[in-house]
Amino acid sequence: MRQDLHLDQRQTLKPALGIEQRQALTVLQLPLPDLIEYIDRELQENPLLEADPGQERLPGGEAESAEWLRYLDDASDTGFAPERRRARDAVVGVATETLEQHLLSQLSLSPVDAETRRIAAYLIGNLDEDGYLQVDVGEAARELRTGEDAVRAALDLVQTFHPAGVGARNVAESLVLQLRRRGFDEPIFASLVTGHLDDLAAGRFEKIAKSLRVKAADVAEALQVIKELNPRPGLQFSDGHGTRYLMPDVIIEKVGKEFVVLVNETDLPRLSINATYQRLLASADGDAETRGYISGRLKAAQELLKNVERRRLTLWRVVTRIVEEQKAFFEKGRAFLVPLTLKEVADALGIHESTVSRAVAGKYAQTPRGIFSLKFFFASGPKDVSAEAVKRRIAEIVKQENQERPYSDRQIAAILARRGIEVSRRTVAKYRDELGLRPARQRKRGL
């Protein structure tokens, strides 16, 4: 029986994030200064959106876009123009944090093996100030005496860290990483940043459209997304000298005996929807095309308002939970900082761990004890844990145990280990005695 071999090209659809979901993720992850810029761009592009006229609008728009696209005139290795305009004068000064410190702190929170951690730390040490990798995979493998696959796996890990686009080997890869992080994984975006940046900068949309066999309008629309990316993701961090100024995303204040969390919205434009356009849409006037345009812009405006409010609520819930877990720190100081993981907060709130990660990424809290990055409150290793913090965890475990079957010291040590605290059974017994807690057999109900 003869079998004919042939190629069959098929086009299939796969689930992808919708525009609303992408915006929701983007808005949640943006620190306050970046969120202000993002909203200002939306205000300029969507006539149905309005801001409180008493509030100052940020400059931006076409001038900023032109500056972004002048990357070809720069002779730097990355090929992009100098650091982006800062969103706004910040209001709080904090000690600087370098890009390396920022990435290493995220590495310390990552559940990876020691070898991957070692390789990732080496790669982080070989990033330039823009966040680009300055060593190739083969060279890193030889230097570390490991396989190239192991280096690639570690690099993949680093490229998931904040800020998006860090760890790339060139501009195109950085932009692709940022696009994927935002959910824009359609082929047109990768094609534009990997093969048509020069034409984009020159505004040759028709040429690009013909090459990619798409509409020029699709190219122009994709460009609006690409312009929001950061071609130098590492430049938002300092060189470790002096003071950096920023806007805290949340403010934690002590009111009476309790700590209250306030989401900082001082400089955030108060948004509303233009009533004139709403009335026009509700009336029978206007042609179908006009009504369709207004309807689309109305939906976009409503989604933005919803996503800004969702960000506020999620940030408040996450930080409130952090305060609950770290109350001893806020009352007594650093010695009482307890180990805490993103997963613990996510489980307590009934949300996904990635949501917590996005909510705390790049954000800061103004507290009675100073200004802290939100990731500061997520300590993962013994080096971050004081004896008092371990004792507090032991006391909490005993308080929550089943009194019919209380935990042994060995079981308590195992529970602590799962929470990132490596202590021996003997140390647990010592701390338990210092806390005045009886051994398991004596804590059993009825004894």
Coordinates of C-alpha atoms in Angstrom, one line a residue:
M1 CA 0.0 0.0 0.0
R2 CA 1.4 3.3 -1.0
Q3 CA 1.5 6.2 1.4
D4 CA 1.8 9.8 0.1
L5 CA 3.8 12.2 2.2
H6 CA 2.8 15.8 2.1
L7 CA 3.1 18.9 4.2
D8 CA -0.1 20.3 5.7
Q9 CA 0.0 23.9 6.9
R10 CA -2.7 24.7 9.4
Q11 CA -3.6 27.8 11.3
T12 CA -4.8 27.3 14.9
L13 CA -6.0 29.6 17.6
K14 CA -4.6 29.4 21.1
P15 CA -5.8 31.1 24.2
A16 CA -4.2 34.5 24.7
L17 CA -4.6 37.3 27.1
G18 CA -7.2 39.8 26.1
I19 CA -6.6 43.6 25.9
E20 CA -8.4 44.1 29.2
Q21 CA -6.4 41.4 31.0
R22 CA -3.1 42.8 29.6
Q23 CA -4.0 46.3 30.9
A24 CA -5.0 44.9 34.3
L25 CA -1.6 43.2 34.7
T26 CA 0.2 46.3 33.4
V27 CA -1.6 48.7 35.7
L28 CA -1.1 46.4 38.8
Q29 CA 2.7 46.1 38.2
L30 CA 3.3 49.8 37.6
P31 CA 4.9 51.8 40.5
L32 CA 3.1 55.2 41.2
P33 CA 5.3 57.4 39.0
D34 CA 5.0 55.1 36.0
L35 CA 1.2 54.7 36.6
I36 CA 0.9 58.5 36.4
E37 CA 2.6 58.5 33.1
Y38 CA 0.5 55.6 31.8
I39 CA -2.7 57.4 32.8
D40 CA -1.5 60.6 31.2
R41 CA -1.0 58.9 27.9
E42 CA -4.4 57.3 28.1
L43 CA -5.9 60.8 28.8
Q44 CA -4.3 62.2 25.6
E45 CA -5.4 59.3 23.4
N46 CA -8.9 58.7 24.7
P47 CA -11.3 61.7 24.4
L48 CA -13.9 60.0 26.6
L49 CA -11.4 60.1 29.6
E50 CA -11.3 63.2 31.7
A51 CA -9.1 64.2 34.7
D52 CA -10.1 66.6 37.4
P53 CA -9.3 70.0 35.9
G54 CA -7.8 71.2 39.1
Q55 CA -5.0 68.6 38.8
E56 CA -1.9 69.3 36.8
R57 CA -1.4 67.1 33.7
L58 CA 2.0 65.6 33.0
P59 CA 3.8 66.6 29.8
G60 CA 4.3 63.9 27.3
G61 CA 2.7 62.5 24.2
E62 CA 4.3 63.1 20.8
A63 CA 7.4 64.8 22.1
E64 CA 8.2 61.9 24.4
S65 CA 7.5 59.4 21.6
A66 CA 9.9 61.2 19.3
E67 CA 12.6 61.1 21.9
W68 CA 12.1 57.4 22.3
L69 CA 12.4 56.8 18.6
R70 CA 15.6 58.8 18.3
Y71 CA 17.5 55.8 19.4
L72 CA 19.4 55.5 16.0
D73 CA 21.2 58.7 16.7
D74 CA 22.8 57.3 19.9
A75 CA 26.2 55.5 19.6
S76 CA 25.8 53.4 22.7
D77 CA 25.9 49.6 22.7
T78 CA 22.1 49.4 23.2
G79 CA 21.4 51.9 20.5
F80 CA 18.8 53.9 22.4
A81 CA 18.5 57.5 23.5
P82 CA 19.5 58.6 27.0
E83 CA 17.5 57.8 30.2
R84 CA 13.8 58.5 29.9
R85 CA 12.3 61.6 31.3
R86 CA 11.4 61.0 34.9
A87 CA 7.7 60.9 35.6
R88 CA 7.6 63.7 38.2
D89 CA 9.7 65.1 41.0
A90 CA 9.5 62.5 43.7
V91 CA 8.7 63.3 47.3
V92 CA 10.7 60.9 49.4
G93 CA 14.5 60.4 49.5
V94 CA 15.8 56.9 50.2
A95 CA 19.2 55.2 50.2
T96 CA 20.0 54.0 46.7
E97 CA 19.7 50.4 45.6
T98 CA 21.8 49.1 42.7
L99 CA 20.4 47.0 39.9
E100 CA 22.6 44.1 41.1
Q101 CA 21.2 44.4 44.7
H102 CA 17.7 44.5 43.3
L103 CA 18.1 41.4 41.3
L104 CA 20.0 39.4 43.9
S105 CA 17.2 40.1 46.4
Q106 CA 14.8 38.6 44.0
L107 CA 17.1 35.6 43.4
S108 CA 17.1 35.0 47.2
L109 CA 13.4 34.7 47.0
S110 CA 13.4 32.2 44.1
P111 CA 12.9 28.5 44.9
V112 CA 15.8 27.2 42.9
D113 CA 18.7 24.8 43.6
A114 CA 22.1 26.0 44.7
E115 CA 23.7 25.5 41.3
T116 CA 21.1 27.6 39.5
R117 CA 21.4 30.2 42.2
R118 CA 25.2 30.3 41.7
I119 CA 25.0 30.6 37.9
A120 CA 22.3 33.3 38.1
A121 CA 24.3 35.3 40.6
Y122 CA 27.3 35.2 38.2
L123 CA 25.1 36.4 35.3
I124 CA 23.6 39.2 37.4
G125 CA 27.2 40.3 38.2
N126 CA 27.8 40.5 34.4
L127 CA 25.0 43.0 33.6
D128 CA 25.8 46.5 32.5
E129 CA 24.0 49.6 34.0
D130 CA 21.3 49.3 31.3
G131 CA 20.5 45.7 32.4
Y132 CA 22.1 44.0 29.4
L133 CA 24.2 40.8 29.7
Q134 CA 27.8 41.3 28.9
V135 CA 28.9 37.7 28.7
D136 CA 27.7 35.0 26.2
V137 CA 26.4 31.6 27.3
G138 CA 29.5 29.7 26.2
E139 CA 31.9 32.0 28.0
A140 CA 29.8 31.8 31.2
A141 CA 29.7 28.0 31.0
R142 CA 33.5 27.8 30.6
E143 CA 34.1 30.2 33.4
L144 CA 31.7 28.4 35.8
R145 CA 32.7 24.9 34.6
T146 CA 29.1 23.9 33.9
G147 CA 27.0 23.1 30.9
E148 CA 25.5 25.7 28.5
D149 CA 22.0 24.3 29.2
A150 CA 22.4 25.1 32.9
V151 CA 23.5 28.7 32.0
R152 CA 20.5 29.1 29.7
A153 CA 18.2 27.9 32.5
A154 CA 19.7 30.4 34.9
L155 CA 19.4 33.2 32.4
D156 CA 15.8 32.3 31.8
L157 CA 15.2 32.8 35.5
V158 CA 17.0 36.2 35.6
Q159 CA 14.9 37.4 32.7
T160 CA 11.7 36.8 34.8
F161 CA 12.9 39.3 37.4
H162 CA 11.9 42.9 37.7
P163 CA 12.5 45.2 35.9
A164 CA 11.0 43.5 32.7
G165 CA 13.6 43.2 29.9
V166 CA 16.6 42.8 32.2
G167 CA 19.1 40.1 31.3
A168 CA 18.7 40.5 27.6
R169 CA 21.7 40.3 25.2
N170 CA 20.4 43.0 22.9
V171 CA 17.7 45.6 22.5
A172 CA 15.4 43.4 20.5
E173 CA 15.5 40.6 23.0
S174 CA 14.8 43.1 25.9
L175 CA 11.8 44.5 24.1
V176 CA 10.5 41.0 23.3
L177 CA 10.8 40.1 27.0
Q178 CA 8.9 43.2 28.0
L179 CA 6.2 42.5 25.4
R180 CA 5.8 38.9 26.7
R181 CA 5.6 40.1 30.3
R182 CA 2.7 42.3 29.2
G183 CA 0.9 39.5 27.4
F184 CA 1.7 40.8 23.8
D185 CA 2.9 37.6 22.3
E186 CA 1.4 38.0 18.8
P187 CA 4.0 37.4 16.0
I188 CA 3.7 41.0 14.7
F189 CA 5.3 42.4 17.9
A190 CA 8.3 40.1 17.8
S191 CA 8.8 40.8 14.1
L192 CA 8.7 44.5 14.6
V193 CA 11.3 44.7 17.3
T194 CA 13.6 42.1 15.9
G195 CA 13.6 43.2 12.2
H196 CA 12.0 46.6 11.7
L197 CA 13.1 49.0 14.4
D198 CA 14.9 51.2 11.9
D199 CA 11.8 51.4 9.7
L200 CA 9.6 52.1 12.8
A201 CA 11.9 55.0 13.8
A202 CA 11.6 56.4 10.3
G203 CA 7.8 56.0 10.2
R204 CA 7.9 53.7 7.2
F205 CA 4.7 51.9 8.2
E206 CA 3.6 51.0 4.6
K207 CA 7.0 49.3 4.0
I208 CA 6.7 47.3 7.2
A209 CA 3.1 46.4 6.5
K210 CA 4.0 45.1 3.0
S211 CA 6.9 43.1 4.4
L212 CA 4.8 41.5 7.2
R213 CA 1.7 41.2 5.1
V214 CA -0.4 43.2 7.6
K215 CA -2.3 46.5 7.5
A216 CA -0.4 49.7 8.1
A217 CA -3.0 50.5 10.8
D218 CA -1.9 47.3 12.7
V219 CA 1.7 48.4 12.5
A220 CA 0.8 51.9 13.9
E221 CA -1.3 50.3 16.7
A222 CA 1.6 47.9 17.6
L223 CA 3.9 50.9 17.7
Q224 CA 1.8 52.5 20.4
V225 CA 2.5 49.5 22.6
I226 CA 6.2 49.4 21.8
K227 CA 6.6 53.0 22.7
E228 CA 5.6 52.2 26.3
L229 CA 8.6 49.8 26.7
N230 CA 11.8 50.8 28.3
P231 CA 14.9 50.2 26.1
R232 CA 17.2 50.6 29.1
P233 CA 15.5 48.8 31.9
G234 CA 18.4 49.0 34.3
L235 CA 18.8 52.8 34.3
Q236 CA 16.0 53.2 36.8
F237 CA 18.5 52.0 39.4
S238 CA 21.4 54.0 40.8
D239 CA 25.1 53.3 40.9
G240 CA 24.9 52.9 44.7
H241 CA 25.9 56.5 45.5
G242 CA 23.9 59.3 46.9
T243 CA 20.1 59.4 47.4
R244 CA 17.3 58.4 45.1
Y245 CA 13.9 60.2 45.2
L246 CA 10.7 58.4 44.7
M247 CA 7.0 58.4 45.4
P248 CA 5.8 55.8 48.0
D249 CA 3.0 53.7 46.7
V250 CA 1.6 53.1 50.1
I251 CA 1.7 54.9 53.4
I252 CA 1.6 52.9 56.7
E253 CA 0.6 54.9 59.7
K254 CA 0.0 54.0 63.3
V255 CA -3.4 55.1 64.6
G256 CA -3.9 54.3 68.2
K257 CA -2.6 50.8 68.7
E258 CA -3.2 49.7 65.1
F259 CA -1.4 50.2 61.8
V260 CA -3.4 51.6 59.0
V261 CA -2.5 51.2 55.3
L262 CA -3.3 54.0 52.8
V263 CA -2.7 53.7 49.1
N264 CA -0.9 56.8 47.9
E265 CA -3.1 58.6 45.3
T266 CA -2.0 62.1 46.0
D267 CA -0.6 62.8 42.5
L268 CA -2.8 60.3 40.6
P269 CA -5.2 62.0 38.2
R270 CA -8.8 61.5 39.3
L271 CA -10.5 60.0 36.3
S272 CA -14.0 60.3 35.0
I273 CA -15.9 59.7 31.7
N274 CA -16.9 62.6 29.4
A275 CA -20.6 63.1 29.8
T276 CA -21.0 64.7 26.4
Y277 CA -19.8 61.6 24.5
Q278 CA -22.0 59.4 26.7
R279 CA -25.1 61.4 25.8
L280 CA -24.1 61.2 22.1
L281 CA -23.8 57.5 22.3
A282 CA -27.1 57.2 24.1
S283 CA -28.9 59.3 21.4
A284 CA -29.9 58.1 18.0
D285 CA -27.7 60.7 16.3
G286 CA -24.5 60.0 14.5
D287 CA -23.5 57.4 11.9
A288 CA -22.6 53.8 12.7
E289 CA -18.9 54.4 12.4
T290 CA -18.9 57.3 14.8
R291 CA -21.1 55.4 17.3
G292 CA -18.8 52.4 17.0
Y293 CA -15.7 54.5 17.7
I294 CA -17.3 56.2 20.8
S295 CA -18.5 52.8 22.0
G296 CA -15.0 51.3 21.8
R297 CA -13.4 54.3 23.5
L298 CA -16.1 54.2 26.2
K299 CA -15.3 50.6 26.9
A300 CA -11.5 51.3 27.1
A301 CA -12.2 54.2 29.5
Q302 CA -14.3 52.0 31.7
E303 CA -11.7 49.3 31.8
L304 CA -9.0 51.7 32.8
L305 CA -11.1 53.1 35.7
K306 CA -11.8 49.5 36.8
N307 CA -8.2 48.4 36.6
V308 CA -6.9 51.5 38.5
E309 CA -9.4 50.7 41.2
R310 CA -8.4 47.0 41.1
R311 CA -4.8 47.9 41.5
R312 CA -5.6 50.1 44.5
L313 CA -7.6 47.3 46.2
T314 CA -5.1 44.6 45.5
L315 CA -2.2 46.7 46.7
W316 CA -4.1 47.6 49.9
R317 CA -5.0 44.0 50.6
V318 CA -1.4 42.7 50.0
V319 CA 0.2 45.4 52.1
T320 CA -2.4 45.0 54.9
R321 CA -1.5 41.4 55.0
I322 CA 2.2 42.2 55.1
V323 CA 1.5 44.5 58.1
E324 CA -0.4 41.8 59.9
E325 CA 2.5 39.4 59.4
Q326 CA 5.2 41.9 60.2
K327 CA 3.5 43.7 63.0
A328 CA 6.3 43.0 65.5
F329 CA 8.7 44.7 63.1
F330 CA 6.6 47.8 62.9
E331 CA 6.3 47.9 66.7
K332 CA 9.8 46.9 67.7
G333 CA 12.2 47.1 64.8
R334 CA 14.3 45.1 62.4
A335 CA 15.2 42.4 64.9
F336 CA 11.6 41.3 64.8
L337 CA 11.3 41.0 61.0
V338 CA 9.9 37.5 60.4
P339 CA 10.4 35.3 57.3
L340 CA 7.6 35.7 54.8
T341 CA 7.0 34.4 51.3
L342 CA 4.9 35.6 48.4
K343 CA 3.0 32.3 48.5
E344 CA 2.1 32.7 52.2
V345 CA 0.5 36.1 51.4
A346 CA -1.2 34.8 48.2
D347 CA -2.7 31.8 50.1
A348 CA -3.9 34.0 52.9
L349 CA -5.7 36.3 50.4
G350 CA -6.9 33.6 48.1
I351 CA -5.1 35.0 45.0
H352 CA -2.3 33.8 42.7
E353 CA 1.3 34.2 43.8
S354 CA 2.1 36.0 40.6
T355 CA -0.5 38.6 41.6
V356 CA 1.3 39.3 44.8
S357 CA 4.6 39.5 42.9
R358 CA 3.2 42.1 40.5
A359 CA 1.6 44.0 43.4
V360 CA 4.9 44.5 45.2
A361 CA 7.3 44.8 42.2
G362 CA 9.2 48.1 42.3
K363 CA 7.0 49.7 44.9
Y364 CA 7.8 51.4 48.2
A365 CA 6.1 51.9 51.5
Q366 CA 6.4 55.0 53.8
T367 CA 6.3 53.7 57.3
P368 CA 6.9 55.0 60.9
R369 CA 10.2 53.3 60.7
G370 CA 11.3 54.7 57.3
I371 CA 11.0 54.0 53.6
F372 CA 11.1 50.4 52.6
S373 CA 10.8 48.5 49.3
L374 CA 7.8 46.2 49.6
K375 CA 10.1 43.2 48.8
F376 CA 12.1 44.1 51.9
F377 CA 9.3 42.4 54.0
F378 CA 9.8 39.1 52.2
A379 CA 12.8 37.5 53.9
S380 CA 13.6 34.0 52.9
G381 CA 16.8 32.7 54.5
P382 CA 18.4 32.2 57.9
K383 CA 20.6 35.2 57.3
D384 CA 17.5 37.4 57.5
V385 CA 16.0 35.8 60.5
S386 CA 16.7 36.8 64.1
A387 CA 16.3 34.6 67.1
E388 CA 13.3 36.7 68.2
A389 CA 11.7 36.2 64.8
V390 CA 12.2 32.4 65.0
K391 CA 10.7 32.4 68.6
R392 CA 7.7 34.3 67.3
R393 CA 7.1 31.7 64.6
I394 CA 7.4 28.9 67.1
A395 CA 4.9 30.5 69.4
E396 CA 2.5 30.9 66.5
I397 CA 2.9 27.3 65.4
V398 CA 2.2 26.1 69.0
K399 CA -0.8 28.4 69.3
Q400 CA -2.4 27.0 66.1
E401 CA -1.6 23.3 66.7
N402 CA -4.2 20.6 67.4
Q403 CA -4.1 20.3 71.2
E404 CA -5.1 16.6 70.9
R405 CA -1.9 16.0 68.8
P406 CA 0.6 18.8 69.6
Y407 CA 3.7 19.2 67.5
S408 CA 7.0 17.7 68.6
D409 CA 10.2 19.8 68.4
R410 CA 11.2 17.9 65.3
Q411 CA 7.9 18.6 63.7
I412 CA 8.1 22.3 64.5
A413 CA 11.6 22.3 62.9
A414 CA 10.2 20.7 59.8
I415 CA 7.4 23.3 59.6
L416 CA 9.9 26.1 60.0
A417 CA 12.0 24.6 57.2
R418 CA 9.1 24.6 54.8
R419 CA 8.8 28.3 55.6
G420 CA 12.4 29.0 54.8
I421 CA 13.9 28.8 58.3
E422 CA 16.5 26.2 58.8
V423 CA 16.9 25.5 62.5
S424 CA 17.7 22.2 64.3
R425 CA 15.4 20.3 66.6
R426 CA 17.8 21.2 69.5
T427 CA 17.4 25.0 68.7
V428 CA 13.6 24.6 68.6
A429 CA 13.7 23.0 72.0
K430 CA 15.9 25.8 73.4
Y431 CA 13.7 28.6 72.0
R432 CA 10.6 26.8 73.2
D433 CA 12.0 26.6 76.8
E434 CA 12.9 30.3 76.6
L435 CA 9.3 31.1 75.6
G436 CA 8.0 29.1 78.6
L437 CA 6.3 26.5 76.4
R438 CA 6.1 22.9 77.6
P439 CA 7.2 19.9 75.6
A440 CA 4.6 18.3 73.3
R441 CA 3.6 15.5 75.7
Q442 CA 2.9 18.0 78.4
R443 CA 0.9 20.3 76.0
K444 CA -1.5 17.6 75.1
R445 CA -5.0 18.5 76.2
G446 CA -5.8 17.2 79.6
L447 CA -2.3 17.0 80.9

